[in-house]
Amino acid sequence: GKENYERLKGLTEIYSFDPEVKFQYNFYDMDREEGFYTMIKKIARLREITAELGRPQISYEDYEEYGPPMNALMTTSLHHGMFETVVRILGSDEQVNEYLPKILSYEVLGCYAQTEMGHGSDVQRLQTEAVFDKTTDEFVINTPELKATKFWPGELGKFANH
């Protein structure tokens, strides 16, 4: 409706004029590291903008709208699309209450590592297992062979802290 149109129109104006978030045509000519840090700067500025607009956090739904016009969908898309979503869906009420605000504020940056070298993302053939050990209060990861090695965690492999 009209309210959504006005909100999107305002975002388009921000994308067009804010030097930190506007679309960069040279983005695709940057090397991996330069592109990564450019995206981090854009995402940090996006968080400031959403706070200025009275929205203290970015969620996955916001990210789908905000990201593409400023080339920023890549860097934290797994954080929002997979990690945030898994916590929302599979987390207990206690876990969601504790971690979701931290996830949305980027205090907790999560990684989702499903892909294995020998199986891609074929979840039925994945071999790695994580078993919780109550005595040590930690997960024990069992990767039974080389082709079960986790592979391609994306940009989150560079800065995830959970």
CSV table of N, CA and C in Angstrom, one decimal:
chain,number,residue,atom,x,y,z
A,1,GLY,N,0.8,-1.2,0.0
A,1,GLY,CA,0.0,0.0,0.0
A,1,GLY,C,0.9,1.3,0.0
A,2,LYS,N,0.2,2.4,0.3
A,2,LYS,CA,0.9,3.7,0.2
A,2,LYS,C,2.0,3.8,1.2
A,3,GLU,N,1.8,3.2,2.4
A,3,GLU,CA,2.8,3.3,3.5
A,3,GLU,C,4.1,2.6,3.1
A,4,ASN,N,3.9,1.4,2.5
A,4,ASN,CA,5.1,0.6,2.0
A,4,ASN,C,5.8,1.4,0.9
A,5,TYR,N,5.0,1.9,0.0
A,5,TYR,CA,5.6,2.7,-1.1
A,5,TYR,C,6.4,3.8,-0.6
A,6,GLU,N,5.9,4.6,0.3
A,6,GLU,CA,6.6,5.8,0.9
A,6,GLU,C,7.9,5.3,1.5
A,7,ARG,N,7.9,4.2,2.3
A,7,ARG,CA,9.1,3.7,2.9
A,7,ARG,C,10.1,3.3,1.9
A,8,LEU,N,9.7,2.6,0.9
A,8,LEU,CA,10.6,2.2,-0.2
A,8,LEU,C,11.2,3.4,-0.9
A,9,LYS,N,10.3,4.3,-1.2
A,9,LYS,CA,10.8,5.6,-1.8
A,9,LYS,C,11.9,6.3,-1.0
A,10,GLY,N,11.7,6.3,0.3
A,10,GLY,CA,12.6,6.9,1.2
A,10,GLY,C,14.0,6.2,1.1
A,11,LEU,N,13.9,4.8,1.1
A,11,LEU,CA,15.1,4.0,1.0
A,11,LEU,C,15.8,4.3,-0.3
A,12,THR,N,15.1,4.4,-1.4
A,12,THR,CA,15.7,4.6,-2.7
A,12,THR,C,16.5,6.0,-2.6
A,13,GLU,N,15.9,7.0,-2.0
A,13,GLU,CA,16.6,8.3,-1.9
A,13,GLU,C,17.9,8.1,-1.1
A,14,ILE,N,17.8,7.3,0.0
A,14,ILE,CA,19.0,7.1,0.8
A,14,ILE,C,20.1,6.4,-0.1
A,15,TYR,N,19.7,5.4,-0.8
A,15,TYR,CA,20.6,4.6,-1.6
A,15,TYR,C,21.3,5.6,-2.6
A,16,SER,N,20.5,6.5,-3.2
A,16,SER,CA,21.0,7.4,-4.2
A,16,SER,C,22.0,8.4,-3.7
A,17,PHE,N,21.8,8.9,-2.5
A,17,PHE,CA,22.6,10.1,-2.0
A,17,PHE,C,23.6,9.8,-0.9
A,18,ASP,N,23.4,8.7,-0.2
A,18,ASP,CA,24.4,8.4,0.9
A,18,ASP,C,25.6,7.8,0.3
A,19,PRO,N,26.8,8.5,0.4
A,19,PRO,CA,28.0,8.0,-0.3
A,19,PRO,C,28.5,6.6,0.2
A,20,GLU,N,28.1,6.3,1.4
A,20,GLU,CA,28.6,5.0,1.9
A,20,GLU,C,27.8,3.8,1.4
A,21,VAL,N,26.5,4.0,1.1
A,21,VAL,CA,25.6,2.9,0.7
A,21,VAL,C,25.2,2.9,-0.7
A,22,LYS,N,25.4,4.0,-1.5
A,22,LYS,CA,25.0,4.0,-2.8
A,22,LYS,C,25.6,2.9,-3.7
A,23,PHE,N,24.9,2.5,-4.7
A,23,PHE,CA,25.4,1.4,-5.6
A,23,PHE,C,26.8,1.8,-6.2
A,24,GLN,N,27.7,0.9,-6.2
A,24,GLN,CA,29.0,1.2,-6.7
A,24,GLN,C,29.2,0.3,-7.9
A,25,TYR,N,29.4,0.9,-9.1
A,25,TYR,CA,29.6,0.2,-10.3
A,25,TYR,C,30.9,-0.5,-10.3
A,26,ASN,N,31.9,0.0,-9.6
A,26,ASN,CA,33.2,-0.6,-9.6
A,26,ASN,C,33.3,-1.8,-8.6
A,27,PHE,N,32.3,-2.1,-7.9
A,27,PHE,CA,32.3,-3.1,-6.9
A,27,PHE,C,32.8,-4.5,-7.5
A,28,TYR,N,32.3,-4.8,-8.7
A,28,TYR,CA,32.7,-6.0,-9.3
A,28,TYR,C,34.1,-6.1,-9.8
A,29,ASP,N,34.8,-5.0,-9.8
A,29,ASP,CA,36.2,-4.9,-10.2
A,29,ASP,C,37.1,-5.0,-9.0
A,30,MET,N,36.6,-5.0,-7.8
A,30,MET,CA,37.4,-5.1,-6.6
A,30,MET,C,37.9,-6.5,-6.3
A,31,ASP,N,39.0,-6.6,-5.7
A,31,ASP,CA,39.5,-7.9,-5.3
A,31,ASP,C,38.6,-8.4,-4.1
A,32,ARG,N,38.7,-9.6,-3.7
A,32,ARG,CA,37.9,-10.2,-2.6
A,32,ARG,C,38.0,-9.4,-1.3
A,33,GLU,N,39.2,-9.1,-0.9
A,33,GLU,CA,39.3,-8.4,0.4
A,33,GLU,C,38.7,-7.0,0.4
A,34,GLU,N,39.0,-6.2,-0.7
A,34,GLU,CA,38.5,-4.9,-0.8
A,34,GLU,C,36.9,-4.9,-0.9
A,35,GLY,N,36.4,-5.9,-1.6
A,35,GLY,CA,34.9,-6.0,-1.7
A,35,GLY,C,34.3,-6.4,-0.3
A,36,PHE,N,35.0,-7.2,0.4
A,36,PHE,CA,34.5,-7.6,1.7
A,36,PHE,C,34.5,-6.4,2.7
A,37,TYR,N,35.5,-5.6,2.7
A,37,TYR,CA,35.5,-4.5,3.6
A,37,TYR,C,34.6,-3.4,3.2
A,38,THR,N,34.4,-3.2,1.9
A,38,THR,CA,33.4,-2.3,1.4
A,38,THR,C,32.0,-2.7,1.8
A,39,MET,N,31.7,-4.0,1.8
A,39,MET,CA,30.4,-4.4,2.2
A,39,MET,C,30.2,-4.2,3.7
A,40,ILE,N,31.3,-4.5,4.5
A,40,ILE,CA,31.2,-4.2,6.0
A,40,ILE,C,30.8,-2.8,6.3
A,41,LYS,N,31.5,-1.9,5.5
A,41,LYS,CA,31.2,-0.4,5.7
A,41,LYS,C,29.8,-0.1,5.4
A,42,LYS,N,29.3,-0.7,4.3
A,42,LYS,CA,27.9,-0.4,3.8
A,42,LYS,C,26.9,-0.9,4.9
A,43,ILE,N,27.2,-2.1,5.4
A,43,ILE,CA,26.3,-2.7,6.4
A,43,ILE,C,26.3,-1.9,7.7
A,44,ALA,N,27.5,-1.4,8.1
A,44,ALA,CA,27.6,-0.6,9.3
A,44,ALA,C,26.8,0.7,9.1
A,45,ARG,N,26.9,1.3,7.9
A,45,ARG,CA,26.1,2.5,7.6
A,45,ARG,C,24.6,2.2,7.5
A,46,LEU,N,24.3,1.1,7.0
A,46,LEU,CA,22.9,0.7,6.9
A,46,LEU,C,22.3,0.5,8.3
A,47,ARG,N,23.0,0.0,9.3
A,47,ARG,CA,22.6,-0.1,10.6
A,47,ARG,C,22.3,1.3,11.2
A,48,GLU,N,23.2,2.3,10.9
A,48,GLU,CA,23.0,3.6,11.4
A,48,GLU,C,21.7,4.2,10.8
A,49,ILE,N,21.5,4.0,9.5
A,49,ILE,CA,20.3,4.5,8.8
A,49,ILE,C,19.1,3.9,9.4
A,50,THR,N,19.0,2.6,9.6
A,50,THR,CA,17.8,2.0,10.2
A,50,THR,C,17.5,2.6,11.6
A,51,ALA,N,18.6,2.8,12.4
A,51,ALA,CA,18.4,3.4,13.7
A,51,ALA,C,17.8,4.8,13.6
A,52,GLU,N,18.3,5.6,12.6
A,52,GLU,CA,17.8,7.0,12.4
A,52,GLU,C,16.4,6.9,11.9
A,53,LEU,N,16.0,5.9,11.3
A,53,LEU,CA,14.6,5.8,10.8
A,53,LEU,C,13.7,5.1,11.9
A,54,GLY,N,14.3,4.9,13.1
A,54,GLY,CA,13.5,4.4,14.2
A,54,GLY,C,13.4,2.9,14.2
A,55,ARG,N,14.2,2.2,13.4
A,55,ARG,CA,14.3,0.8,13.4
A,55,ARG,C,15.6,0.4,13.9
A,56,PRO,N,15.7,-0.1,15.2
A,56,PRO,CA,17.0,-0.4,15.8
A,56,PRO,C,17.8,-1.6,15.3
A,57,GLN,N,17.1,-2.4,14.5
A,57,GLN,CA,17.8,-3.6,14.0
A,57,GLN,C,17.5,-3.9,12.6
A,58,ILE,N,18.3,-4.7,12.0
A,58,ILE,CA,18.1,-5.2,10.6
A,58,ILE,C,17.8,-6.7,10.7
A,59,SER,N,16.7,-7.1,10.1
A,59,SER,CA,16.3,-8.5,10.1
A,59,SER,C,16.5,-9.0,8.7
A,60,TYR,N,16.3,-10.3,8.5
A,60,TYR,CA,16.4,-10.9,7.2
A,60,TYR,C,15.5,-10.3,6.2
A,61,GLU,N,14.2,-10.0,6.6
A,61,GLU,CA,13.3,-9.4,5.8
A,61,GLU,C,13.7,-8.0,5.3
A,62,ASP,N,14.3,-7.2,6.2
A,62,ASP,CA,14.9,-5.9,5.8
A,62,ASP,C,16.0,-6.1,4.8
A,63,TYR,N,16.8,-7.1,5.1
A,63,TYR,CA,18.0,-7.3,4.3
A,63,TYR,C,17.7,-7.5,2.9
A,64,GLU,N,16.7,-8.3,2.6
A,64,GLU,CA,16.3,-8.6,1.2
A,64,GLU,C,15.9,-7.3,0.5
A,65,GLU,N,15.4,-6.3,1.2
A,65,GLU,CA,15.0,-5.0,0.6
A,65,GLU,C,16.2,-4.1,0.5
A,66,TYR,N,17.0,-4.0,1.5
A,66,TYR,CA,18.1,-3.0,1.6
A,66,TYR,C,19.3,-3.5,0.8
A,67,GLY,N,19.6,-4.7,0.8
A,67,GLY,CA,20.8,-5.2,0.2
A,67,GLY,C,21.1,-5.0,-1.2
A,68,PRO,N,20.3,-5.5,-2.1
A,68,PRO,CA,20.6,-5.4,-3.6
A,68,PRO,C,20.9,-4.0,-4.1
A,69,PRO,N,20.1,-3.0,-3.7
A,69,PRO,CA,20.4,-1.7,-4.3
A,69,PRO,C,21.8,-1.2,-4.0
A,70,MET,N,22.4,-1.7,-2.9
A,70,MET,CA,23.7,-1.2,-2.5
A,70,MET,C,24.8,-2.2,-2.6
A,71,ASN,N,24.6,-3.3,-3.4
A,71,ASN,CA,25.5,-4.4,-3.6
A,71,ASN,C,25.9,-5.1,-2.2
A,72,ALA,N,25.0,-5.1,-1.3
A,72,ALA,CA,25.4,-5.5,0.1
A,72,ALA,C,24.8,-6.9,0.5
A,73,LEU,N,24.2,-7.5,-0.4
A,73,LEU,CA,23.5,-8.8,0.0
A,73,LEU,C,24.4,-9.9,0.4
A,74,MET,N,25.6,-9.9,-0.2
A,74,MET,CA,26.5,-11.0,0.0
A,74,MET,C,27.1,-11.2,1.4
A,75,THR,N,27.7,-10.2,2.0
A,75,THR,CA,28.5,-10.3,3.1
A,75,THR,C,27.8,-10.9,4.3
A,76,THR,N,26.6,-10.5,4.7
A,76,THR,CA,26.0,-11.1,5.9
A,76,THR,C,24.7,-11.8,5.5
A,77,SER,N,24.5,-12.2,4.2
A,77,SER,CA,23.3,-12.9,3.9
A,77,SER,C,23.2,-14.2,4.6
A,78,LEU,N,24.3,-14.9,4.8
A,78,LEU,CA,24.2,-16.2,5.5
A,78,LEU,C,23.9,-16.0,7.0
A,79,HIS,N,24.4,-14.9,7.5
A,79,HIS,CA,24.1,-14.6,8.9
A,79,HIS,C,22.6,-14.4,9.1
A,80,HIS,N,22.0,-13.6,8.2
A,80,HIS,CA,20.6,-13.4,8.4
A,80,HIS,C,19.8,-14.6,7.8
A,81,GLY,N,20.1,-15.0,6.6
A,81,GLY,CA,19.3,-16.0,5.9
A,81,GLY,C,19.3,-17.4,6.5
A,82,MET,N,20.5,-17.8,7.0
A,82,MET,CA,20.6,-19.1,7.6
A,82,MET,C,20.7,-19.1,9.1
A,83,PHE,N,21.7,-18.4,9.6
A,83,PHE,CA,21.9,-18.4,11.1
A,83,PHE,C,20.7,-17.9,11.9
A,84,GLU,N,20.3,-16.6,11.5
A,84,GLU,CA,19.2,-16.0,12.2
A,84,GLU,C,17.9,-16.9,12.0
A,85,THR,N,17.7,-17.4,10.8
A,85,THR,CA,16.5,-18.2,10.6
A,85,THR,C,16.5,-19.5,11.4
A,86,VAL,N,17.7,-20.1,11.5
A,86,VAL,CA,17.7,-21.4,12.2
A,86,VAL,C,17.5,-21.1,13.7
A,87,VAL,N,18.0,-20.0,14.2
A,87,VAL,CA,17.8,-19.7,15.7
A,87,VAL,C,16.3,-19.4,15.9
A,88,ARG,N,15.7,-18.7,15.0
A,88,ARG,CA,14.3,-18.3,15.1
A,88,ARG,C,13.4,-19.6,15.1
A,89,ILE,N,13.7,-20.5,14.2
A,89,ILE,CA,12.9,-21.7,14.0
A,89,ILE,C,13.2,-22.8,14.9
A,90,LEU,N,14.4,-23.1,15.2
A,90,LEU,CA,14.8,-24.3,16.0
A,90,LEU,C,15.2,-23.9,17.4
A,91,GLY,N,15.4,-22.7,17.7
A,91,GLY,CA,15.8,-22.3,19.1
A,91,GLY,C,14.7,-22.4,20.0
A,92,SER,N,15.0,-22.7,21.3
A,92,SER,CA,14.0,-22.7,22.3
A,92,SER,C,13.6,-21.3,22.6
A,93,ASP,N,12.5,-21.1,23.3
A,93,ASP,CA,12.1,-19.7,23.7
A,93,ASP,C,13.3,-19.0,24.4
A,94,GLU,N,13.9,-19.7,25.3
A,94,GLU,CA,15.0,-19.1,26.1
A,94,GLU,C,16.2,-18.7,25.1
A,95,GLN,N,16.5,-19.6,24.2
A,95,GLN,CA,17.6,-19.3,23.2
A,95,GLN,C,17.3,-18.1,22.3
A,96,VAL,N,16.1,-18.1,21.8
A,96,VAL,CA,15.6,-17.0,21.0
A,96,VAL,C,15.7,-15.7,21.7
A,97,ASN,N,15.2,-15.7,23.0
A,97,ASN,CA,15.2,-14.5,23.8
A,97,ASN,C,16.6,-14.0,24.1
A,98,GLU,N,17.5,-14.9,24.3
A,98,GLU,CA,18.9,-14.5,24.6
A,98,GLU,C,19.7,-14.1,23.4
A,99,TYR,N,19.5,-14.9,22.3
A,99,TYR,CA,20.4,-14.7,21.2
A,99,TYR,C,19.9,-13.8,20.0
A,100,LEU,N,18.6,-13.8,19.8
A,100,LEU,CA,18.1,-13.0,18.7
A,100,LEU,C,18.4,-11.6,18.7
A,101,PRO,N,18.3,-10.9,19.9
A,101,PRO,CA,18.7,-9.5,19.9
A,101,PRO,C,20.2,-9.3,19.6
A,102,LYS,N,21.0,-10.2,20.0
A,102,LYS,CA,22.5,-10.2,19.8
A,102,LYS,C,22.8,-10.4,18.3
A,103,ILE,N,22.0,-11.3,17.7
A,103,ILE,CA,22.2,-11.6,16.3
A,103,ILE,C,21.8,-10.4,15.4
A,104,LEU,N,20.7,-9.8,15.8
A,104,LEU,CA,20.2,-8.6,15.0
A,104,LEU,C,21.1,-7.4,15.2
A,105,SER,N,21.8,-7.3,16.3
A,105,SER,CA,22.6,-6.2,16.5
A,105,SER,C,24.1,-6.4,16.1
A,106,TYR,N,24.3,-7.7,15.6
A,106,TYR,CA,25.7,-8.1,15.2
A,106,TYR,C,26.7,-8.3,16.3
A,107,GLU,N,26.2,-8.4,17.5
A,107,GLU,CA,27.1,-8.7,18.6
A,107,GLU,C,27.5,-10.2,18.5
A,108,VAL,N,26.5,-11.0,18.0
A,108,VAL,CA,26.8,-12.4,17.7
A,108,VAL,C,26.7,-12.5,16.1
A,109,LEU,N,27.8,-12.9,15.5
A,109,LEU,CA,27.8,-13.1,14.0
A,109,LEU,C,27.9,-14.6,13.8
A,110,GLY,N,26.9,-15.2,13.1
A,110,GLY,CA,26.9,-16.6,13.0
A,110,GLY,C,27.3,-17.1,11.6
A,111,CYS,N,27.7,-18.3,11.5
A,111,CYS,CA,28.1,-18.9,10.3
A,111,CYS,C,27.3,-20.2,10.1
A,112,TYR,N,27.0,-20.5,8.9
A,112,TYR,CA,26.2,-21.7,8.6
A,112,TYR,C,27.1,-22.5,7.6
A,113,ALA,N,27.6,-23.6,8.1
A,113,ALA,CA,28.6,-24.4,7.3
A,113,ALA,C,27.9,-25.8,7.0
A,114,GLN,N,27.2,-25.9,5.9
A,114,GLN,CA,26.5,-27.1,5.5
A,114,GLN,C,27.3,-27.8,4.4
A,115,THR,N,27.9,-27.1,3.5
A,115,THR,CA,28.5,-27.7,2.3
A,115,THR,C,29.7,-28.5,2.7
A,116,GLU,N,29.8,-29.7,2.2
A,116,GLU,CA,31.0,-30.6,2.3
A,116,GLU,C,31.7,-30.8,1.0
A,117,MET,N,33.0,-30.9,1.1
A,117,MET,CA,33.8,-31.1,-0.2
A,117,MET,C,33.3,-32.2,-1.1
A,118,GLY,N,32.9,-33.3,-0.5
A,118,GLY,CA,32.6,-34.5,-1.4
A,118,GLY,C,31.1,-34.6,-1.6
A,119,HIS,N,30.3,-33.7,-1.0
A,119,HIS,CA,28.8,-33.8,-1.1
A,119,HIS,C,28.1,-32.5,-1.5
A,120,GLY,N,28.8,-31.4,-1.6
A,120,GLY,CA,28.1,-30.2,-1.9
A,120,GLY,C,27.1,-29.9,-0.8
A,121,SER,N,25.9,-29.5,-1.2
A,121,SER,CA,24.9,-29.2,-0.2
A,121,SER,C,23.8,-30.3,-0.2
A,122,ASP,N,24.2,-31.5,-0.6
A,122,ASP,CA,23.2,-32.6,-0.6
A,122,ASP,C,23.1,-33.1,0.8
A,123,VAL,N,22.1,-32.5,1.5
A,123,VAL,CA,22.0,-32.8,3.0
A,123,VAL,C,21.8,-34.3,3.3
A,124,GLN,N,21.3,-35.1,2.4
A,124,GLN,CA,21.1,-36.5,2.7
A,124,GLN,C,22.4,-37.2,2.7
A,125,ARG,N,23.4,-36.7,2.1
A,125,ARG,CA,24.7,-37.4,2.0
A,125,ARG,C,25.8,-36.8,3.0
A,126,LEU,N,25.4,-35.7,3.7
A,126,LEU,CA,26.4,-35.1,4.6
A,126,LEU,C,26.8,-36.1,5.7
A,127,GLN,N,28.1,-36.0,6.0
A,127,GLN,CA,28.7,-37.0,6.9
A,127,GLN,C,29.1,-36.4,8.3
A,128,THR,N,29.4,-35.2,8.4
A,128,THR,CA,29.8,-34.6,9.6
A,128,THR,C,28.7,-34.6,10.6
A,129,GLU,N,29.1,-34.9,11.9
A,129,GLU,CA,28.1,-35.0,13.0
A,129,GLU,C,28.6,-34.1,14.1
A,130,ALA,N,27.7,-33.4,14.8
A,130,ALA,CA,28.0,-32.7,16.0
A,130,ALA,C,27.2,-33.3,17.1
A,131,VAL,N,27.9,-33.7,18.1
A,131,VAL,CA,27.3,-34.4,19.3
A,131,VAL,C,27.6,-33.6,20.5
A,132,PHE,N,26.6,-33.2,21.3
A,132,PHE,CA,26.8,-32.4,22.5
A,132,PHE,C,27.3,-33.3,23.6
A,133,ASP,N,28.4,-32.9,24.2
A,133,ASP,CA,29.0,-33.6,25.3
A,133,ASP,C,28.6,-32.9,26.6
A,134,LYS,N,27.7,-33.4,27.4
A,134,LYS,CA,27.2,-32.8,28.6
A,134,LYS,C,28.4,-32.6,29.6
A,135,THR,N,29.3,-33.5,29.7
A,135,THR,CA,30.4,-33.4,30.7
A,135,THR,C,31.3,-32.3,30.4
A,136,THR,N,31.5,-31.9,29.2
A,136,THR,CA,32.4,-30.8,28.8
A,136,THR,C,31.6,-29.5,28.4
A,137,ASP,N,30.3,-29.7,28.3
A,137,ASP,CA,29.4,-28.6,27.9
A,137,ASP,C,29.8,-28.0,26.5
A,138,GLU,N,30.1,-28.9,25.6
A,138,GLU,CA,30.6,-28.4,24.3
A,138,GLU,C,30.1,-29.5,23.2
A,139,PHE,N,30.2,-29.0,22.0
A,139,PHE,CA,29.9,-30.0,20.9
A,139,PHE,C,31.2,-30.6,20.4
A,140,VAL,N,31.1,-31.9,20.2
A,140,VAL,CA,32.2,-32.6,19.6
A,140,VAL,C,31.9,-32.8,18.1
A,141,ILE,N,32.8,-32.4,17.3
A,141,ILE,CA,32.5,-32.5,15.8
A,141,ILE,C,33.3,-33.7,15.3
A,142,ASN,N,32.6,-34.5,14.6
A,142,ASN,CA,33.2,-35.7,14.0
A,142,ASN,C,33.1,-35.6,12.4
A,143,THR,N,34.2,-35.4,11.8
A,143,THR,CA,34.3,-35.4,10.3
A,143,THR,C,35.1,-36.7,10.0
A,144,PRO,N,34.3,-37.7,9.5
A,144,PRO,CA,34.9,-39.1,9.4
A,144,PRO,C,35.9,-39.2,8.3
A,145,GLU,N,35.9,-38.4,7.3
A,145,GLU,CA,36.9,-38.5,6.2
A,145,GLU,C,37.1,-37.2,5.5
A,146,LEU,N,38.1,-37.1,4.7
A,146,LEU,CA,38.4,-35.8,4.1
A,146,LEU,C,37.3,-35.2,3.3
A,147,LYS,N,36.5,-36.0,2.5
A,147,LYS,CA,35.5,-35.5,1.7
A,147,LYS,C,34.3,-34.9,2.5
A,148,ALA,N,34.3,-35.2,3.8
A,148,ALA,CA,33.3,-34.7,4.7
A,148,ALA,C,33.7,-33.3,5.3
A,149,THR,N,34.9,-32.8,4.9
A,149,THR,CA,35.3,-31.5,5.4
A,149,THR,C,34.4,-30.4,5.0
A,150,LYS,N,34.1,-29.5,5.9
A,150,LYS,CA,33.2,-28.4,5.6
A,150,LYS,C,33.9,-27.5,4.6
A,151,PHE,N,33.2,-26.9,3.7
A,151,PHE,CA,33.8,-26.2,2.6
A,151,PHE,C,32.8,-25.0,2.2
A,152,TRP,N,33.4,-23.9,1.9
A,152,TRP,CA,32.7,-22.8,1.3
A,152,TRP,C,31.7,-22.1,2.3
A,153,PRO,N,32.3,-21.7,3.5
A,153,PRO,CA,31.4,-21.0,4.4
A,153,PRO,C,31.1,-19.5,4.0
A,154,GLY,N,31.6,-19.1,2.9
A,154,GLY,CA,31.4,-17.8,2.4
A,154,GLY,C,32.1,-16.7,3.2
A,155,GLU,N,31.6,-15.5,3.1
A,155,GLU,CA,32.3,-14.3,3.8
A,155,GLU,C,32.2,-14.5,5.3
A,156,LEU,N,31.2,-15.2,5.8
A,156,LEU,CA,31.1,-15.4,7.2
A,156,LEU,C,32.2,-16.1,7.9
A,157,GLY,N,32.9,-16.9,7.0
A,157,GLY,CA,34.0,-17.6,7.6
A,157,GLY,C,35.2,-16.7,8.0
A,158,LYS,N,35.1,-15.4,7.5
A,158,LYS,CA,36.1,-14.4,7.9
A,158,LYS,C,35.8,-13.7,9.2
A,159,PHE,N,34.5,-13.6,9.5
A,159,PHE,CA,34.2,-12.8,10.7
A,159,PHE,C,33.2,-13.4,11.7
A,160,ALA,N,32.7,-14.6,11.5
A,160,ALA,CA,31.7,-15.2,12.4
A,160,ALA,C,32.4,-15.4,13.8
A,161,ASN,N,31.6,-15.2,14.8
A,161,ASN,CA,32.1,-15.4,16.2
A,161,ASN,C,31.3,-16.5,16.9
A,162,HIS,N,30.3,-17.1,16.2
A,162,HIS,CA,29.5,-18.2,16.7
A,162,HIS,C,29.2,-19.2,15.6
